[in-house]
């Protein structure tokens, strides 16, 4: 069985993982896109959007690691889209177009049932209404020996963290201050949960910190 991991989760220096007021115009919340400035120039990201350029280096290496070795993904409802409450009958299929970057079963946490959606490239969105443990059980079964990625957003990562279900977290700390938004660590005692830093590397545009469970001193 593989690990349960969070990879390349960008946070601001004041501890926010997303800006406020998510919308179609601001899918990462107001000013939230600034936190991902380390990732957008990398060759890995540029390849994802069909380009042949981009920077190599530490940021690119961590970006590549963050999408490699996974057999299933778990996303929160907000990460999937801006629709709230009951599904409104639109043909919304996520932010990513016809070929999302997951290429594996991707489980969406929601309170409202929705039939699975098969996308190009091997991604199938599967909607889970009975909680984070059920989603993880299904994702582990689908992933086999590969890892499961908790893809976000902030609320979803916090829930899995507080339940002690994540083996490894990689945060990319970007040199930006949001001032407000979705707090990543508020009310969470990482040491008490058994997490400690096991890797810290300064990249070209972000500080990469990896936390692993069971290594707290």
C-alpha positions as a LaTeX table, in Angstrom:
\begin{tabular}{lrrr}
\hline
Residue & $x$ (\AA) & $y$ (\AA) & $z$ (\AA) \\
\hline
Unk1 & 0.00 & 0.00 & 0.00 \\
Unk2 & 1.31 & 3.44 & $-0.90$ \\
Unk3 & 1.45 & 6.58 & 1.19 \\
Unk4 & $-1.13$ & 9.32 & 1.63 \\
Unk5 & 0.58 & 12.55 & 0.59 \\
Unk6 & 0.04 & 16.25 & 0.12 \\
Unk7 & 2.34 & 17.68 & $-2.54$ \\
Unk8 & 3.21 & 21.22 & $-3.66$ \\
Unk9 & 0.58 & 22.85 & $-1.46$ \\
Unk10 & 1.38 & 26.55 & $-1.65$ \\
Unk11 & 1.02 & 28.68 & 1.47 \\
Unk12 & 1.75 & 32.34 & 2.12 \\
Unk13 & 4.23 & 33.41 & 4.77 \\
Unk14 & 1.29 & 34.42 & 6.98 \\
Unk15 & $-0.14$ & 30.91 & 6.82 \\
Unk16 & $-2.94$ & 31.10 & 4.27 \\
Unk17 & $-3.49$ & 28.36 & 1.70 \\
Unk18 & $-6.05$ & 30.27 & $-0.39$ \\
Unk19 & $-7.33$ & 33.79 & $-0.70$ \\
Unk20 & $-10.86$ & 34.87 & 0.23 \\
Unk21 & $-13.89$ & 35.02 & $-2.07$ \\
Unk22 & $-13.28$ & 32.17 & $-4.50$ \\
Unk23 & $-15.12$ & 32.69 & $-7.78$ \\
Unk24 & $-14.95$ & 31.91 & $-11.48$ \\
Unk25 & $-12.66$ & 34.91 & $-11.90$ \\
Unk26 & $-10.56$ & 34.04 & $-8.84$ \\
Unk27 & $-10.51$ & 30.23 & $-8.50$ \\
Unk28 & $-7.78$ & 30.47 & $-5.84$ \\
Unk29 & $-9.49$ & 33.35 & $-4.05$ \\
Unk30 & $-8.50$ & 37.01 & $-4.14$ \\
Unk31 & $-4.71$ & 37.25 & $-4.63$ \\
Unk32 & $-4.41$ & 33.48 & $-4.15$ \\
Unk33 & $-2.68$ & 33.03 & $-7.49$ \\
Unk34 & 0.35 & 34.92 & $-6.13$ \\
Unk35 & 1.23 & 31.93 & $-3.93$ \\
Unk36 & 1.72 & 29.75 & $-6.99$ \\
Unk37 & 4.20 & 32.08 & $-8.66$ \\
Unk38 & 6.97 & 29.58 & $-7.92$ \\
Unk39 & 5.20 & 26.84 & $-9.94$ \\
Unk40 & 3.98 & 28.62 & $-13.07$ \\
Unk41 & 7.44 & 29.19 & $-14.63$ \\
Unk42 & 8.60 & 25.58 & $-14.15$ \\
Unk43 & 9.10 & 23.27 & $-17.08$ \\
Unk44 & 6.74 & 20.75 & $-15.47$ \\
Unk45 & 3.87 & 23.24 & $-15.34$ \\
Unk46 & 4.60 & 24.59 & $-18.80$ \\
Unk47 & 4.49 & 21.03 & $-20.17$ \\
Unk48 & 1.14 & 20.50 & $-18.45$ \\
Unk49 & $-0.34$ & 23.37 & $-20.46$ \\
Unk50 & 1.16 & 22.23 & $-23.75$ \\
Unk51 & 4.29 & 24.41 & $-23.84$ \\
Unk52 & 7.85 & 23.25 & $-24.51$ \\
Unk53 & 9.74 & 25.82 & $-22.45$ \\
Unk54 & 10.05 & 26.47 & $-18.74$ \\
Unk55 & 12.64 & 26.53 & $-16.00$ \\
Unk56 & 14.41 & 23.56 & $-14.47$ \\
Unk57 & 15.84 & 23.58 & $-10.98$ \\
Unk58 & 14.63 & 22.97 & $-7.43$ \\
Unk59 & 11.11 & 24.37 & $-7.89$ \\
Unk60 & 10.66 & 22.24 & $-11.00$ \\
Unk61 & 11.90 & 19.14 & $-9.16$ \\
Unk62 & 9.41 & 19.63 & $-6.33$ \\
Unk63 & 6.61 & 20.38 & $-8.76$ \\
Unk64 & 7.35 & 17.15 & $-10.61$ \\
Unk65 & 7.42 & 15.14 & $-7.38$ \\
Unk66 & 4.05 & 16.60 & $-6.43$ \\
Unk67 & 2.30 & 14.97 & $-9.39$ \\
Unk68 & 4.33 & 11.75 & $-9.73$ \\
Unk69 & 3.65 & 8.31 & $-8.27$ \\
Unk70 & $-0.04$ & 8.75 & $-7.51$ \\
Unk71 & $-2.76$ & 6.25 & $-8.36$ \\
Unk72 & $-5.70$ & 8.30 & $-7.07$ \\
Unk73 & $-6.52$ & 11.81 & $-5.88$ \\
Unk74 & $-8.92$ & 13.33 & $-3.35$ \\
Unk75 & $-10.27$ & 16.87 & $-3.75$ \\
Unk76 & $-12.68$ & 18.95 & $-1.76$ \\
Unk77 & $-15.82$ & 20.38 & $-3.30$ \\
Unk78 & $-14.30$ & 23.88 & $-3.41$ \\
Unk79 & $-11.22$ & 22.57 & $-5.20$ \\
Unk80 & $-13.44$ & 21.04 & $-7.86$ \\
Unk81 & $-15.46$ & 24.16 & $-8.58$ \\
Unk82 & $-17.30$ & 27.26 & $-7.34$ \\
Unk83 & $-20.80$ & 25.72 & $-7.22$ \\
Unk84 & $-22.27$ & 25.59 & $-3.71$ \\
Unk85 & $-25.14$ & 23.54 & $-2.31$ \\
Unk86 & $-27.13$ & 21.31 & $-4.62$ \\
Unk87 & $-25.67$ & 20.76 & $-8.06$ \\
Unk88 & $-27.37$ & 23.29 & $-10.29$ \\
Unk89 & $-27.74$ & 21.16 & $-13.40$ \\
Unk90 & $-24.88$ & 22.80 & $-15.28$ \\
Unk91 & $-22.33$ & 20.75 & $-17.19$ \\
Unk92 & $-19.49$ & 21.91 & $-14.91$ \\
Unk93 & $-16.58$ & 19.46 & $-15.09$ \\
Unk94 & $-13.91$ & 21.22 & $-13.06$ \\
Unk95 & $-11.49$ & 24.07 & $-13.70$ \\
Unk96 & $-9.13$ & 22.14 & $-15.98$ \\
Unk97 & $-10.92$ & 21.65 & $-19.30$ \\
Unk98 & $-11.52$ & 18.33 & $-21.03$ \\
Unk99 & $-8.20$ & 16.78 & $-19.99$ \\
Unk100 & $-7.55$ & 17.43 & $-16.27$ \\
Unk101 & $-4.00$ & 16.89 & $-14.93$ \\
Unk102 & $-4.87$ & 13.90 & $-12.72$ \\
Unk103 & $-5.09$ & 10.98 & $-15.19$ \\
Unk104 & $-6.41$ & 8.70 & $-12.43$ \\
Unk105 & $-9.57$ & 8.22 & $-10.34$ \\
Unk106 & $-10.22$ & 11.52 & $-8.53$ \\
Unk107 & $-12.60$ & 11.52 & $-5.57$ \\
Unk108 & $-14.58$ & 14.69 & $-4.83$ \\
Unk109 & $-15.85$ & 15.25 & $-1.28$ \\
Unk110 & $-19.39$ & 16.59 & $-1.30$ \\
Unk111 & $-22.68$ & 16.46 & 0.61 \\
Unk112 & $-24.69$ & 16.22 & $-2.61$ \\
Unk113 & $-24.80$ & 13.12 & $-4.84$ \\
Unk114 & $-23.55$ & 13.40 & $-8.41$ \\
Unk115 & $-22.90$ & 10.68 & $-11.03$ \\
Unk116 & $-19.26$ & 10.02 & $-11.97$ \\
Unk117 & $-17.79$ & 12.05 & $-14.82$ \\
Unk118 & $-15.28$ & 10.47 & $-17.19$ \\
Unk119 & $-12.82$ & 12.92 & $-18.69$ \\
Unk120 & $-10.10$ & 12.66 & $-21.31$ \\
Unk121 & $-6.68$ & 11.33 & $-20.32$ \\
Unk122 & $-7.86$ & 8.78 & $-17.76$ \\
Unk123 & $-9.36$ & 11.12 & $-15.15$ \\
Unk124 & $-12.71$ & 10.07 & $-13.68$ \\
Unk125 & $-14.35$ & 12.33 & $-11.11$ \\
Unk126 & $-16.13$ & 10.24 & $-8.47$ \\
Unk127 & $-18.32$ & 12.06 & $-5.95$ \\
Unk128 & $-18.23$ & 10.82 & $-2.35$ \\
Unk129 & $-20.96$ & 11.83 & 0.09 \\
Unk130 & $-20.10$ & 9.68 & 3.14 \\
Unk131 & $-16.99$ & 11.36 & 4.48 \\
Unk132 & $-13.22$ & 11.56 & 4.28 \\
Unk133 & $-12.57$ & 8.02 & 5.50 \\
Unk134 & $-14.79$ & 6.53 & 2.80 \\
Unk135 & $-13.10$ & 8.62 & 0.13 \\
Unk136 & $-9.67$ & 7.49 & 1.33 \\
Unk137 & $-10.72$ & 3.83 & 1.43 \\
Unk138 & $-11.95$ & 4.04 & $-2.16$ \\
Unk139 & $-8.87$ & 5.96 & $-3.29$ \\
Unk140 & $-6.49$ & 3.45 & $-1.69$ \\
Unk141 & $-8.30$ & 0.58 & $-3.39$ \\
Unk142 & $-8.02$ & 2.36 & $-6.74$ \\
Unk143 & $-4.37$ & 3.35 & $-6.25$ \\
Unk144 & $-3.09$ & $-0.11$ & $-5.34$ \\
Unk145 & 0.64 & 0.15 & $-4.60$ \\
Unk146 & 0.79 & 3.79 & $-5.70$ \\
Unk147 & 0.28 & 6.79 & $-3.43$ \\
Unk148 & $-2.92$ & 8.73 & $-2.81$ \\
Unk149 & $-2.70$ & 12.51 & $-3.07$ \\
Unk150 & $-4.85$ & 14.80 & $-0.94$ \\
Unk151 & $-5.04$ & 17.58 & $-3.47$ \\
Unk152 & $-6.83$ & 20.29 & $-1.50$ \\
Unk153 & $-8.20$ & 22.71 & $-0.84$ \\
Unk154 & $-7.36$ & 23.98 & 2.60 \\
Unk155 & $-10.40$ & 22.53 & 4.38 \\
Unk156 & $-9.82$ & 19.09 & 2.92 \\
Unk157 & $-6.14$ & 19.00 & 3.91 \\
Unk158 & $-7.01$ & 20.22 & 7.41 \\
Unk159 & $-9.62$ & 17.48 & 7.84 \\
Unk160 & $-7.21$ & 14.72 & 6.84 \\
Unk161 & $-4.46$ & 16.27 & 8.96 \\
Unk162 & $-6.61$ & 16.46 & 12.06 \\
Unk163 & $-7.67$ & 12.85 & 11.53 \\
Unk164 & $-3.99$ & 11.82 & 11.36 \\
Unk165 & $-4.47$ & 10.21 & 7.95 \\
Unk166 & $-1.67$ & 11.94 & 6.03 \\
Unk167 & 1.79 & 10.36 & 5.93 \\
Unk168 & 3.71 & 13.19 & 4.26 \\
Unk169 & 3.07 & 16.86 & 3.45 \\
Unk170 & 5.03 & 19.12 & 1.14 \\
Unk171 & 4.37 & 22.83 & 1.58 \\
Unk172 & 5.77 & 25.41 & $-0.79$ \\
Unk173 & 6.07 & 28.58 & 1.28 \\
Unk174 & 5.82 & 31.52 & $-1.10$ \\
Unk175 & 7.22 & 34.99 & $-0.22$ \\
Unk176 & 3.82 & 36.68 & $-0.33$ \\
Unk177 & 1.49 & 38.03 & 2.36 \\
Unk178 & $-2.24$ & 37.58 & 1.81 \\
Unk179 & $-3.52$ & 39.15 & 5.03 \\
Unk180 & $-6.73$ & 37.14 & 4.87 \\
Unk181 & $-8.08$ & 33.96 & 3.35 \\
Unk182 & $-8.23$ & 30.30 & 4.37 \\
Unk183 & $-5.82$ & 29.62 & 7.25 \\
Unk184 & $-3.83$ & 26.43 & 6.84 \\
Unk185 & $-2.57$ & 25.85 & 10.38 \\
Unk186 & $-4.91$ & 27.75 & 12.69 \\
Unk187 & $-5.93$ & 25.49 & 15.58 \\
Unk188 & $-3.79$ & 22.58 & 14.37 \\
Unk189 & $-0.98$ & 21.28 & 16.62 \\
Unk190 & 1.29 & 19.55 & 14.13 \\
Unk191 & 3.71 & 18.34 & 16.82 \\
Unk192 & 0.91 & 16.79 & 18.86 \\
Unk193 & $-0.32$ & 15.04 & 15.72 \\
Unk194 & 3.14 & 13.54 & 15.24 \\
Unk195 & 4.44 & 15.63 & 12.33 \\
Unk196 & 7.89 & 17.15 & 12.03 \\
Unk197 & 10.03 & 18.57 & 9.22 \\
Unk198 & 12.11 & 15.96 & 7.42 \\
Unk199 & 13.25 & 18.06 & 4.46 \\
Unk200 & 13.66 & 21.78 & 3.82 \\
Unk201 & 15.10 & 23.19 & 0.62 \\
Unk202 & 15.20 & 26.76 & $-0.68$ \\
Unk203 & 14.02 & 26.84 & $-4.27$ \\
Unk204 & 14.22 & 29.60 & $-6.80$ \\
Unk205 & 10.93 & 31.20 & $-5.72$ \\
Unk206 & 9.70 & 29.25 & $-2.67$ \\
Unk207 & 10.88 & 27.43 & 0.43 \\
Unk208 & 9.96 & 23.74 & 0.20 \\
Unk209 & 9.24 & 22.06 & 3.53 \\
Unk210 & 8.34 & 18.38 & 3.84 \\
Unk211 & 6.67 & 17.13 & 7.01 \\
Unk212 & 6.42 & 13.45 & 7.83 \\
Unk213 & 4.37 & 11.70 & 10.46 \\
Unk214 & 6.17 & 9.79 & 13.18 \\
Unk215 & 9.36 & 11.86 & 13.05 \\
Unk216 & 8.49 & 14.42 & 15.74 \\
Unk217 & 11.04 & 14.65 & 18.57 \\
\hline
\end{tabular}
